[in-house]
Coordinates of C-alpha atoms in Angstrom, one line a residue:
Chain T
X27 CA 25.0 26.9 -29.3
X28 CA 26.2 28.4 -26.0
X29 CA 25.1 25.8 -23.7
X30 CA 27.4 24.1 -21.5
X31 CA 29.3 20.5 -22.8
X32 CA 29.0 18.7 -20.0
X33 CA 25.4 17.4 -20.4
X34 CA 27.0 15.6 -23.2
X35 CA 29.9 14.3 -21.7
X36 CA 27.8 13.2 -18.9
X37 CA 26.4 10.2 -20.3
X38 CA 30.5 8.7 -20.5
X39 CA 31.1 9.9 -17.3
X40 CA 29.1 8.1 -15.7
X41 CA 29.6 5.6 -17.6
X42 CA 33.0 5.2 -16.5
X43 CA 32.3 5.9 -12.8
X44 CA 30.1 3.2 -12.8
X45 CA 31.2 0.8 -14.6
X46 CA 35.1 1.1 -14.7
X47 CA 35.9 3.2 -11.3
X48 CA 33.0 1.4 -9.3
X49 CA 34.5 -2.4 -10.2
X50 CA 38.0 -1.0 -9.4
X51 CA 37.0 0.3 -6.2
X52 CA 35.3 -3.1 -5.5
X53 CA 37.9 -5.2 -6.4
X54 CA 40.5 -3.2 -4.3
X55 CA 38.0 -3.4 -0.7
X56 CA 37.6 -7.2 -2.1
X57 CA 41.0 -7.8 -1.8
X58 CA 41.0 -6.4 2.0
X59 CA 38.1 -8.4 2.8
X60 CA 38.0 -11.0 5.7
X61 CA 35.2 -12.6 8.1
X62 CA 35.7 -10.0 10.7
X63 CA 36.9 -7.3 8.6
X64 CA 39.7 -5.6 6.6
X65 CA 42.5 -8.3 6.6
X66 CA 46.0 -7.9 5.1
X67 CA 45.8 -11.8 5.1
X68 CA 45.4 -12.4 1.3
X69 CA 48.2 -10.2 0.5
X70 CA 50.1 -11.8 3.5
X71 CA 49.2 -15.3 1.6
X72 CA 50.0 -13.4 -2.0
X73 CA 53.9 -12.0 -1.2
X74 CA 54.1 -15.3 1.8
X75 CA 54.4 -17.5 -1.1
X76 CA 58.0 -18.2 -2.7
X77 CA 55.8 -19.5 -5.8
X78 CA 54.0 -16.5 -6.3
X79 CA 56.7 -14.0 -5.8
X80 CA 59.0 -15.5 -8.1
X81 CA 55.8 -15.2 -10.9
X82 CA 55.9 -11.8 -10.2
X83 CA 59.8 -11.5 -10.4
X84 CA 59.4 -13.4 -14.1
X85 CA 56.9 -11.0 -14.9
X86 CA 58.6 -7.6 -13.8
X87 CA 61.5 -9.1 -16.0
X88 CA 59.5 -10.3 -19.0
X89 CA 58.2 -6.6 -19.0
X90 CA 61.5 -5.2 -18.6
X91 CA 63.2 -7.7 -21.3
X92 CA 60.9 -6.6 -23.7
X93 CA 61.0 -2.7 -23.1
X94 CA 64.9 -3.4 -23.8
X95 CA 63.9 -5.6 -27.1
X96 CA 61.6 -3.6 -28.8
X97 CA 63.4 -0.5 -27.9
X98 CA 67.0 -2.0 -29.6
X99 CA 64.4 -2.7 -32.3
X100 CA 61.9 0.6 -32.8
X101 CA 65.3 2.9 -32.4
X102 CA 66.7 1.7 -35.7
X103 CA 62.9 1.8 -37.6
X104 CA 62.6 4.9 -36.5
X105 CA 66.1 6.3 -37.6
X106 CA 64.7 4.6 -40.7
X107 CA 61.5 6.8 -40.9
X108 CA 63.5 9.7 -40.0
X109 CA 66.0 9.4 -42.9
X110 CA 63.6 8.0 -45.2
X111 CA 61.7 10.2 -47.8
X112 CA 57.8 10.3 -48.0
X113 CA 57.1 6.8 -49.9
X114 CA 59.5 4.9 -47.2
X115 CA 57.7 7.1 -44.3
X116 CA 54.5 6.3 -45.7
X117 CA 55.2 2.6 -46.1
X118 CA 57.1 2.1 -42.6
X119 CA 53.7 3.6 -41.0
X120 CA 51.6 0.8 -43.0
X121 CA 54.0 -2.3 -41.9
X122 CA 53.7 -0.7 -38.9
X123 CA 50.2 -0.8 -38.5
X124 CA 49.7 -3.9 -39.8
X125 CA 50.7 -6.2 -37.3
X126 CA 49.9 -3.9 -34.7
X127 CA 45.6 -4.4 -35.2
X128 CA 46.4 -7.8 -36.8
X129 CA 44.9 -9.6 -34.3
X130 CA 47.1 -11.0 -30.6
X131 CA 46.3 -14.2 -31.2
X132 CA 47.1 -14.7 -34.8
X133 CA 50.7 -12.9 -34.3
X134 CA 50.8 -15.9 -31.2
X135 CA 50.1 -18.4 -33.6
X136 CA 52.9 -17.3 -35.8
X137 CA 55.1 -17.0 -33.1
X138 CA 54.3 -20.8 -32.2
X139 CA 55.1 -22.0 -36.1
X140 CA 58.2 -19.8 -36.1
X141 CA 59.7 -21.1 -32.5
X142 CA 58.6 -24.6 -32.8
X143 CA 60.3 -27.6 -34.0
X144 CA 59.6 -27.5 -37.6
X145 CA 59.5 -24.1 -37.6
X146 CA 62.2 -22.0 -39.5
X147 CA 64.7 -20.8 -36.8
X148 CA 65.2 -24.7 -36.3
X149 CA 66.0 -25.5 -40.0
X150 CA 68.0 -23.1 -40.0
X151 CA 69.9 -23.9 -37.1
X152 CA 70.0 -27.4 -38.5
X153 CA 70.8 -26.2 -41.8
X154 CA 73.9 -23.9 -40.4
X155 CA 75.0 -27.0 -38.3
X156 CA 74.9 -25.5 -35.0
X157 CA 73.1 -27.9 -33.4
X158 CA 72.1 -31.3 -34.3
X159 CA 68.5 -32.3 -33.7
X160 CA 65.6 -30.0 -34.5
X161 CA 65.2 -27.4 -31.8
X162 CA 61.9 -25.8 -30.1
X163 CA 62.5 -22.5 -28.4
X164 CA 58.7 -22.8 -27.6
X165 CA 58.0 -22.9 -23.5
X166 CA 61.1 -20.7 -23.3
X167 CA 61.3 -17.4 -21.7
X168 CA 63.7 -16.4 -24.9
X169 CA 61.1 -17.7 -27.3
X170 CA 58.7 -15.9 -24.9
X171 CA 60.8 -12.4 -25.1
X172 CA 61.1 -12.6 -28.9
X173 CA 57.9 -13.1 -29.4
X174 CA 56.5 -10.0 -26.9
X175 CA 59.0 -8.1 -28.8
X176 CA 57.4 -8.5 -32.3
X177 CA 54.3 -8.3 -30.4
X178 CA 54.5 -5.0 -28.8
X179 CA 57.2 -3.4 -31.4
X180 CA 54.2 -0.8 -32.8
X181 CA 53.9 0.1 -29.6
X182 CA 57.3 2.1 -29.7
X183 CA 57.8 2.7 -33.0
X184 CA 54.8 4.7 -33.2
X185 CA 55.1 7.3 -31.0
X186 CA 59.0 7.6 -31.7
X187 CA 57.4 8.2 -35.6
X188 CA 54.9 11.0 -34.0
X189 CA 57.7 12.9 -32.5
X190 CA 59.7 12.6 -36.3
X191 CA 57.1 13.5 -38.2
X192 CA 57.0 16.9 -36.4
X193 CA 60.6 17.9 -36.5
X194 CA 61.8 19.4 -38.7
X195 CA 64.5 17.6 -41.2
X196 CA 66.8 21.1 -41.0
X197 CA 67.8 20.5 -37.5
X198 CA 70.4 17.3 -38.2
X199 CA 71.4 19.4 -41.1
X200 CA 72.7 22.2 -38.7
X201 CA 74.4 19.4 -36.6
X202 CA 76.0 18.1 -39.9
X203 CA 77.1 21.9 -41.1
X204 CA 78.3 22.2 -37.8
X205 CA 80.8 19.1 -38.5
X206 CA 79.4 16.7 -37.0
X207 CA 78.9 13.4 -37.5
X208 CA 76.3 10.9 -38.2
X209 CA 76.8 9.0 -34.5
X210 CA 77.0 12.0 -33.2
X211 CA 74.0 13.5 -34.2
X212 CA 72.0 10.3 -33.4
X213 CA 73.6 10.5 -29.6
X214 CA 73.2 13.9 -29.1
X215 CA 70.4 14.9 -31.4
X216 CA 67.9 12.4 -32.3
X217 CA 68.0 10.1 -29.2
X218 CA 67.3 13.3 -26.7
X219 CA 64.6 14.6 -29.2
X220 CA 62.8 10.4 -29.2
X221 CA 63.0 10.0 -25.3
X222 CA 59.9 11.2 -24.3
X223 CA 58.3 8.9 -27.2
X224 CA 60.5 6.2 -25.9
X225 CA 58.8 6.9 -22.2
X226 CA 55.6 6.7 -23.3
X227 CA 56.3 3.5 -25.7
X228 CA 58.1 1.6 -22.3
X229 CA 54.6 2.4 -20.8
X230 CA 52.5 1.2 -23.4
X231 CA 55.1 -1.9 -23.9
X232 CA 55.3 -2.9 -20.1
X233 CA 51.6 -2.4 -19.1
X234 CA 51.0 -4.8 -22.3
X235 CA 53.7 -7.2 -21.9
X236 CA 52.5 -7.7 -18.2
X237 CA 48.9 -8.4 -19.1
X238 CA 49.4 -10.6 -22.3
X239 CA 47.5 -13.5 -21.3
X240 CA 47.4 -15.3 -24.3
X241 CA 50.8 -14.7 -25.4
X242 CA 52.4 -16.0 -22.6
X243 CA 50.5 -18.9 -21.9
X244 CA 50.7 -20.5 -25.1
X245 CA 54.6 -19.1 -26.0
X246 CA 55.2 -19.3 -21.9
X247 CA 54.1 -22.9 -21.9
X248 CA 53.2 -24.6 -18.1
X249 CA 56.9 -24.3 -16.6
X250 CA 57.2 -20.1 -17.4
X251 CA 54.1 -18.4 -15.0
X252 CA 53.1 -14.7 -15.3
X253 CA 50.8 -13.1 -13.3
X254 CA 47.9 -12.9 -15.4
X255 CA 48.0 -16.7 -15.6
X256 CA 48.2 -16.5 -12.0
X257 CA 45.2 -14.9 -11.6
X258 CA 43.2 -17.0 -14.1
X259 CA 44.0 -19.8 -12.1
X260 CA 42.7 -18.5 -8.7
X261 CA 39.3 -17.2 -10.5
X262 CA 38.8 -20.4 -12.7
X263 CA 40.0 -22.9 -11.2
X264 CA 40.5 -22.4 -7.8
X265 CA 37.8 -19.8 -6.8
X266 CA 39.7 -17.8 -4.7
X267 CA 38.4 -14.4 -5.6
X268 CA 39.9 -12.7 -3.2
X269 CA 43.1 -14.0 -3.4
X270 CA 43.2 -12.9 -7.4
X271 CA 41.6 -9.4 -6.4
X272 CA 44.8 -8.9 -3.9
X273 CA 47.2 -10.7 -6.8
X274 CA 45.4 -8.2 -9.2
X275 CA 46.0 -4.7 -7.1
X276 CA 49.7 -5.6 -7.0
X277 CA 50.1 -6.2 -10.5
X278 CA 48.0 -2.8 -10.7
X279 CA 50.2 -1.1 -8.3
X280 CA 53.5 -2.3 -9.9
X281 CA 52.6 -1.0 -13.4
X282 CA 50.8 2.1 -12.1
X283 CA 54.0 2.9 -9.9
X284 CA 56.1 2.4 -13.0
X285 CA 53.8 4.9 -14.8
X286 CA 53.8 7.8 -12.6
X287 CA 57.9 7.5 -12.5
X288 CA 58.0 7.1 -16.3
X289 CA 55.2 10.3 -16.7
X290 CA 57.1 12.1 -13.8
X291 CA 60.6 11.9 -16.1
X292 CA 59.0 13.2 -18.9
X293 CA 57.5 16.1 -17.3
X294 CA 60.6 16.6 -15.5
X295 CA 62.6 16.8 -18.9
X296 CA 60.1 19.0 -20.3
X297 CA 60.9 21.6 -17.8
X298 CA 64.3 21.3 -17.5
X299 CA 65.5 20.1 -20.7
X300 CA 64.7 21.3 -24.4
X301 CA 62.3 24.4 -24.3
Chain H
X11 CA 81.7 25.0 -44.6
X12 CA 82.9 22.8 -41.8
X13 CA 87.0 22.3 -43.1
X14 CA 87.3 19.4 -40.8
X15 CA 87.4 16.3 -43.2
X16 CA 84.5 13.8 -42.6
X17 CA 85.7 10.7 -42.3
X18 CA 84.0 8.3 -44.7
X19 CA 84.0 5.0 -42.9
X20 CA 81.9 6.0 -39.5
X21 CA 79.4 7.6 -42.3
X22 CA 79.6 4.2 -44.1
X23 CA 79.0 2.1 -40.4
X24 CA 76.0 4.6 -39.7
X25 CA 74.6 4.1 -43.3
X26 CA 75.0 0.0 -42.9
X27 CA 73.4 0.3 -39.6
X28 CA 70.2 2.8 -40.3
X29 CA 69.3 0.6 -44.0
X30 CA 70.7 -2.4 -43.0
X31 CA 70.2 -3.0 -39.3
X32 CA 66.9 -0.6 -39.5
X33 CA 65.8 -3.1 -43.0
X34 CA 66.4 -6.1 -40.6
X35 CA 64.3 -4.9 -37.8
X36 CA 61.5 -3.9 -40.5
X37 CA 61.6 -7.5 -41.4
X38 CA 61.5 -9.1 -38.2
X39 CA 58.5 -6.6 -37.4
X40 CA 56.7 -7.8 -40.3
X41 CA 58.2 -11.4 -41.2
X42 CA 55.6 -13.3 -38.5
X43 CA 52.4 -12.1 -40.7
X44 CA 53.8 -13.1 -43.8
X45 CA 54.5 -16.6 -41.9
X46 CA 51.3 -17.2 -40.9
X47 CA 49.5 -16.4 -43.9
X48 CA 51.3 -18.6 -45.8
X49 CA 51.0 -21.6 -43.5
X50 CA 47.2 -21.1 -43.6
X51 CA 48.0 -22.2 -47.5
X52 CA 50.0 -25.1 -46.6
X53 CA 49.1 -28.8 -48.2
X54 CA 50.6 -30.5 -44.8
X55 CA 48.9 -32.1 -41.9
X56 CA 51.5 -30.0 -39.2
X57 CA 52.7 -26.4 -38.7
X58 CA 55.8 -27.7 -40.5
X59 CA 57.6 -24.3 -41.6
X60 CA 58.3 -23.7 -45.0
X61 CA 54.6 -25.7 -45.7
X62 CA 55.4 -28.3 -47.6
X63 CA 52.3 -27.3 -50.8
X64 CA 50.0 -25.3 -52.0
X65 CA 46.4 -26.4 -50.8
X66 CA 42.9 -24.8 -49.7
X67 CA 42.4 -27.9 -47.7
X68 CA 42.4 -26.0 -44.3
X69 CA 40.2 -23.1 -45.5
X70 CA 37.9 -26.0 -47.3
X71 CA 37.6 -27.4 -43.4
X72 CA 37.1 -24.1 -41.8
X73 CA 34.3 -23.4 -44.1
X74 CA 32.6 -27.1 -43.8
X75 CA 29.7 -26.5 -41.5
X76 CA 29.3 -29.4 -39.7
X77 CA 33.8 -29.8 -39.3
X78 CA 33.2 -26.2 -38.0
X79 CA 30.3 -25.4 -36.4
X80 CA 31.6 -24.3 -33.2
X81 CA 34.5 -22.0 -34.9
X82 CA 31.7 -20.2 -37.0
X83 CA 29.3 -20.1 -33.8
X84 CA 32.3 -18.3 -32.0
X85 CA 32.7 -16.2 -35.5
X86 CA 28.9 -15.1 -35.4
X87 CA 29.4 -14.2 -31.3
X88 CA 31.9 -12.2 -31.9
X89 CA 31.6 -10.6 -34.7
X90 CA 28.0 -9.5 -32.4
X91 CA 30.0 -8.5 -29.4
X92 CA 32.1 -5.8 -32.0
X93 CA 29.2 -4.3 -33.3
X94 CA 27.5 -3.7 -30.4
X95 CA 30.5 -2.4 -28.8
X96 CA 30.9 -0.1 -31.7
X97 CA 27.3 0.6 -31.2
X98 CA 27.9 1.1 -27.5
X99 CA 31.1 3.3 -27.9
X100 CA 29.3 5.3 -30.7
X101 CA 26.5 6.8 -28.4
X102 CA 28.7 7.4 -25.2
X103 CA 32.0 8.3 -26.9
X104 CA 30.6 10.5 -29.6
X105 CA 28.7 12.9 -27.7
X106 CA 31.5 12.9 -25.1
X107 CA 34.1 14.5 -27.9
X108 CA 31.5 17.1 -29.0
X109 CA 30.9 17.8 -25.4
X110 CA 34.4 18.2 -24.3
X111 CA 35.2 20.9 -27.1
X112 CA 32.5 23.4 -25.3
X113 CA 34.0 23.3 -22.0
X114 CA 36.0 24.9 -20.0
X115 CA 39.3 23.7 -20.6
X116 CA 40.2 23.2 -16.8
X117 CA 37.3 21.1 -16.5
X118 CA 37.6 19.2 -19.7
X119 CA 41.5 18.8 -18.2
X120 CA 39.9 17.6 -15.3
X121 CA 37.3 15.0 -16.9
X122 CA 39.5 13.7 -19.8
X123 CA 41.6 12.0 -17.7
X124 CA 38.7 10.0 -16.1
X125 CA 37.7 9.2 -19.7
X126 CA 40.5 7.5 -20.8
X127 CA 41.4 5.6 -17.9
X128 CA 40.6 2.4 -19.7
X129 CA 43.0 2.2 -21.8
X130 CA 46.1 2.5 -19.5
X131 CA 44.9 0.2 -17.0
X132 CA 45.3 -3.8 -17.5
X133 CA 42.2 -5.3 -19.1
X134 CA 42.7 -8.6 -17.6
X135 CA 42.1 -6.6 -13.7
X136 CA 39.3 -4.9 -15.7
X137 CA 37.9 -8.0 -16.1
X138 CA 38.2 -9.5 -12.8
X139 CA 36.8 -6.5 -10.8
X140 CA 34.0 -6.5 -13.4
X141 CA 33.1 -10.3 -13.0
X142 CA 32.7 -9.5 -9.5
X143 CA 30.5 -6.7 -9.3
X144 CA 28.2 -8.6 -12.0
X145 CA 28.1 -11.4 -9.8
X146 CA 27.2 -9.1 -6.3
X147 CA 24.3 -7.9 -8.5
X148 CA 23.5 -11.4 -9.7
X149 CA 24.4 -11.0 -13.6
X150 CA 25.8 -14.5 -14.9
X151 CA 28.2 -13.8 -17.7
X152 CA 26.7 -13.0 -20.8
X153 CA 27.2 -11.6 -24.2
X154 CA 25.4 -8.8 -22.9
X155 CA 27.7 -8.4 -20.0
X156 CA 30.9 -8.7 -22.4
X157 CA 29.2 -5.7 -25.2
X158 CA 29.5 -3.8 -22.1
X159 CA 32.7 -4.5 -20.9
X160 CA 33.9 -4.0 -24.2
X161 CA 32.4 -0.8 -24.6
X162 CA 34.1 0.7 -21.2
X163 CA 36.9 -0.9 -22.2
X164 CA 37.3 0.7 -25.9
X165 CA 34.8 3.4 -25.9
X166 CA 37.9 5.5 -24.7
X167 CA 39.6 4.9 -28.3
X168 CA 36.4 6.3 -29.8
X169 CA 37.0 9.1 -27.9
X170 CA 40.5 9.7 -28.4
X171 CA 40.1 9.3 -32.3
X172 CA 37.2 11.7 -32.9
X173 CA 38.5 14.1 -30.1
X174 CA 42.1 14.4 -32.1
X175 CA 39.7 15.6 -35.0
X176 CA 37.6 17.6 -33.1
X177 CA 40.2 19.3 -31.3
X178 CA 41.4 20.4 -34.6
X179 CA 38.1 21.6 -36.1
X180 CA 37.3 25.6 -36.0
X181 CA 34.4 25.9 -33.2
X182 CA 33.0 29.1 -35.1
X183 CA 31.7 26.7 -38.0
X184 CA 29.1 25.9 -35.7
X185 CA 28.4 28.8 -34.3
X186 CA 28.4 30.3 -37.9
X187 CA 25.6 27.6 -38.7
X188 CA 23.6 28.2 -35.8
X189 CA 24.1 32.8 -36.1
X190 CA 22.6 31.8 -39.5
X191 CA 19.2 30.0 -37.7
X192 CA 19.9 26.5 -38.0
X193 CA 18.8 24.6 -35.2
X194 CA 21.2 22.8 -32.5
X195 CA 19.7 19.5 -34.4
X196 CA 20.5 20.9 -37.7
X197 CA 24.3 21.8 -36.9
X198 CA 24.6 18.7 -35.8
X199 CA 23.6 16.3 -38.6
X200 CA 24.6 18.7 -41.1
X201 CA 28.2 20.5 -39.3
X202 CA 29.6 18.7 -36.4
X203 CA 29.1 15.2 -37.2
X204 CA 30.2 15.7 -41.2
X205 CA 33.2 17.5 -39.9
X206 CA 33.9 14.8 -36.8
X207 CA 33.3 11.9 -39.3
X208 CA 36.9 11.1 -40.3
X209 CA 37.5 10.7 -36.8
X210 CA 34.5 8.5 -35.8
X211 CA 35.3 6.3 -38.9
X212 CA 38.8 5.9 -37.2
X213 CA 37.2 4.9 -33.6
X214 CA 35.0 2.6 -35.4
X215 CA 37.3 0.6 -36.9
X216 CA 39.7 0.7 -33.8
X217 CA 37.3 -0.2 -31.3
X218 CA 35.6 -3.1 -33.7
X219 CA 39.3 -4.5 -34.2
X220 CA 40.4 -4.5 -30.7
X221 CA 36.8 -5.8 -29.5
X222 CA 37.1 -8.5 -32.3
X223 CA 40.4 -9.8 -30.6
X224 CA 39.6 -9.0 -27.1
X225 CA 40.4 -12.0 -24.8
X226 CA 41.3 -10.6 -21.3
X227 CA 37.8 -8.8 -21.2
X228 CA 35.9 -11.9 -22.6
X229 CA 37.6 -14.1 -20.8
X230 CA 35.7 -13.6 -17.4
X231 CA 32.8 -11.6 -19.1
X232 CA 31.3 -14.1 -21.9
X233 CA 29.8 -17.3 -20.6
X234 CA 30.1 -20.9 -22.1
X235 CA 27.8 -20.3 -24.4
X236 CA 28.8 -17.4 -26.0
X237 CA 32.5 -18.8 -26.6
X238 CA 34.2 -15.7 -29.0
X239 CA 36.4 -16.4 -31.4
X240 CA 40.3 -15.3 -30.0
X241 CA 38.8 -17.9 -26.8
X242 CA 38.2 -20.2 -29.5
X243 CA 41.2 -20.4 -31.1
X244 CA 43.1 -20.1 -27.7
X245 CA 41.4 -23.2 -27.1
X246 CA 42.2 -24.9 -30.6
X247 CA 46.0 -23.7 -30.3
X248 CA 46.4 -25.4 -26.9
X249 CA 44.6 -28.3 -27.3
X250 CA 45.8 -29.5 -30.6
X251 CA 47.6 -27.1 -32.8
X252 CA 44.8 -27.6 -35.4
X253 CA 46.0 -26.1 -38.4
X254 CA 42.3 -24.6 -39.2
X255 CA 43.9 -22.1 -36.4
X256 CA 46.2 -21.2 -39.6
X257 CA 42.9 -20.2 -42.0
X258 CA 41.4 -18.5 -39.2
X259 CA 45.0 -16.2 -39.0
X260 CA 44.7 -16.0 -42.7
X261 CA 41.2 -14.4 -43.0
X262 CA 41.8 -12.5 -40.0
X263 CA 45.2 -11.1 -41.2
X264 CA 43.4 -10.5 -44.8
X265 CA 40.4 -8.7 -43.2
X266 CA 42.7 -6.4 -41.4
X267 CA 44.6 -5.7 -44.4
X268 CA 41.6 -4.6 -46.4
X269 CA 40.6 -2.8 -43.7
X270 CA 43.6 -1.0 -43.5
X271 CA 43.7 -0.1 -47.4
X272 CA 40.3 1.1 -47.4
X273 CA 40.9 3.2 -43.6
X274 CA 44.8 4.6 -44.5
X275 CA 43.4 7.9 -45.3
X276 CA 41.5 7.6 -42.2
X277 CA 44.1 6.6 -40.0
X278 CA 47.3 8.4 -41.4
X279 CA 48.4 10.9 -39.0
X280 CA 47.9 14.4 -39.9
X281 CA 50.0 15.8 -41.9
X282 CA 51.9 18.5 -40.7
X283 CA 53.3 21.6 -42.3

């Protein structure tokens, strides 16, 4: 067949123009919308708030917590995968997969049997002696941060094990015939070659720490609010739509600003650094 | 030969900190699923970690249809909602890849990124901006409404799975099929989809799975009535830490596990040389 692709690419096209560009478009002009006009008033009544800004302070720094987590955590799993020989590769991709379409709320619900009171961080914190009386890191921003970690840990390890699997194993051999040493090799080797899967896993672990609704109500508890939360509440309960289309750009903004600069630095070290 | 001597004991701290550090972080990646399927076995009224026996008791009350009705309602809702947004993602997504690989690479470059804008974007503002231009058109939320915000929302991985296949396919295959007077239709059944399967079986099972758990979509899309099932237990978690929440967990974890065995092939990623 010679004809042209797009007639069937149209259908999904449209699709998306209608119903994904044309509710974004909406949503933004809602946000501006006022009695006699485009108002900045909503956003004025958004950032005017010491409430609201300090939700979206907790939420730029649960994001950023857990980029820092799960990348102290996918480094080491995937200097694992990279030293490991086919059966360990081949396993670390399963356990990574795993929890990763094992479904938000069930890893939540582990989460709450793991931070609560009779959970097994308490015992053992009982059981060590370090504290006294059974403790619940549930409603905590830690709890909350070690949870989104586990959470959002595929996230990073999988592209870091895309970039592996496609090196080739000879070039830390040449660093170690060269004399150097393992650390070395991981500074100046590995960790170069895993940035720009590390960009793209801060992405994909921001954008869904930010929006994890579930996660951080329940581990979050009433006391630690997040923006999506924030938004339920003015749809659900409070009916102020326009209010939680404003709330909604700026948490759009925020994570889309954070994704241009983190896509920016990647393209910028594909130019300028390794060929 | 390098005639510097290696010092054993940085060798030694890197070894300890790859296997054992790297073994730790395995376990804390994969220690919460364990946890929760074995509290959906536990004998004991509470979430009480390490459960305190061995029982069926909370799988016994999950399956009771009258203790359950409303859990297996939400079940049945939304085990709809994923195949329909299969469905959904199926005839826009699938036509889309084949599409894609017959155009002109600057527009396909062009397009692609409209395609996929889905899945960077924060489902929970998808939702919102949806619920409002349903409601300017005078659509009440539905399960109707949520199969197609599920399918705008995921179609894109249906996309992105069959298009990594199809980007590796040989386009002269097809051509070779139709130079030998096969029809377009022909080609298609018996060449391009065959070929694009492994793919499609991938987007399938991605876009049931992440419609299956989909709350920030649902959430302003589905109506009272058609309550889904990660809403449900939401609801059961914060209203009473029912422990039924554990044997939902436990078929859910086991579903995705035999779901996994049975797609690995599938889902590996290629192998290269």
């Amino acid at each position: 067949m010679k004809a042209s692709g797009f007639p069937y690419v149209l259908p999904m096209l449209l699709l998306s123009v209608a119903f994904f560009a044309t509710p974004l478009a909406v949503l933004v002009g809602f946000s501006f919308a006022g009695p006699g006009g485009a108002t900045l008033e909503h956003y004025a009544r958004f950032f005017g708030d010491a409430f609201n800004f300090r939700v979206l302070v907790n939420t730029a720094r649960l994001g950023l917590e857990t980029v820092i987590g799960t990348t102290l955590l996918g480094v080491p799993i995937a200097l694992l995968y990279w030293h490991g020989g086919r059966n360990l590769r081949q396993i670390l991709i399963f356990l990574t997969l795993i929890p990763m379409l094992t479904s938000n709320v069930v890893r939540t619900f582990a989460w709450i049997v793991i931070l609560g009171r009779q959970g097994p961080i308490s015992e053992a914190l009982v059981g060590l002696g370090l504290t006294g009386m059974p403790t619940s890191l549930l409603f905590t921003e830690l709890g909350l941060v070690m949870a989104m970690c586990q959470i959002d840990l595929p996230l990073i390890i999988l592209p870091l094990i895309a970039i592996l699997s496609r090196t080739p194993v000879q070039l830390t051999e040449a660093a170690q015939v060269s004399g150097a040493g393992p650390w070395r090799i991981f500074v100046t080797v590995l960790l170069p070659l895993m940035l720009p899967g590390l960009l793209a896993g801060w992405i994909l672990v921001f954008a869904s720490t930010s929006s994890s609704f579930v996660t951080q109500a329940v581990i979050g508890g009433a006391r630690n609010v997040y923006v999506p939360q924030l938004i339920y509440r003015e749809v659900g309960t409070l009916f102020d739509w326009p209010l939680a289309s404003a709330i909604a750009v700026v948490l759009l903004l925020s994570t889309g600003c954070l994704l241009v600069a983190l896509t920016m630095m990647s393209r910028h070290r594909r130019l300028f650094g390794h060929a | 030969m390098p005639d510097r001597r290696e010092n054993p004991i940085p060798v030694m701290l890197y070894k300890a900190f790859v296997y054992g550090f790297g073994g730790l972080c395995v376990i804390y990646l994969v220690a919460p699923i364990v946890i929760a399927l074995t509290m959906s076995f536990t004998s004991g009224q509470t979430l009480k970690y390490p459960p305190q026996g061995f029982s069926l008791r909370w799988y016994a009350a999950l399956l009771d249809p009258v203790r359950s009705a409303t859990e297996h309602i939400a079940a049945w809702n939304s085990l709809k909602i994923a195949g329909l947004a299969v469905l959904g993602s199926l005839i826009f997504a699938v036509p889309a890849t084949i599409g894609m690989t017959r155009m002109k690479l600057s527009a396909a470059g062009t397009i692609e990124p409209l395609l996929l804008a889905p899945l960077v974007l924060p489902s929970l503002v998808y939702g919102l901006a949806a619920l409002i231009v349903a409601n300017f058109i005078g659509f009440k939320p539905s399960l109707w409404l949520t199969v197609a915000g599920h399918v705008v929302v995921f179609g894109p991985l249906m996309y992105r799975a069959a298009s990594v296949v199809a980007q590796g396919l040989n386009p002269s295959l097809a051509e070779a099929s139709t130079t030998m007077g096969a029809s377009w239709f022909m080609t298609l059944r018996r060449v391009t989809l065959p070929l694009l399967m492994p793919g499609i079986l991938a987007g399938a099972f991605l876009v049931f799975i992440q419609s299956l758990d989909n709350v920030s979509v649902s959430l302003f899309l589905a109506d009272a009535r058609t309550t889904v099932l990660p809403l449900r237990m939401f609801a059961l978690i914060e209203e009473s830490l029912d422990v039924r929440v554990a044997a939902i967990s436990g078929i859910l974890i086991a579903v995705t596990l035999v779901g996994l065995l049975v797609a690995r092939r599938v889902l590996a990623p290629p192998r290269q040389a």
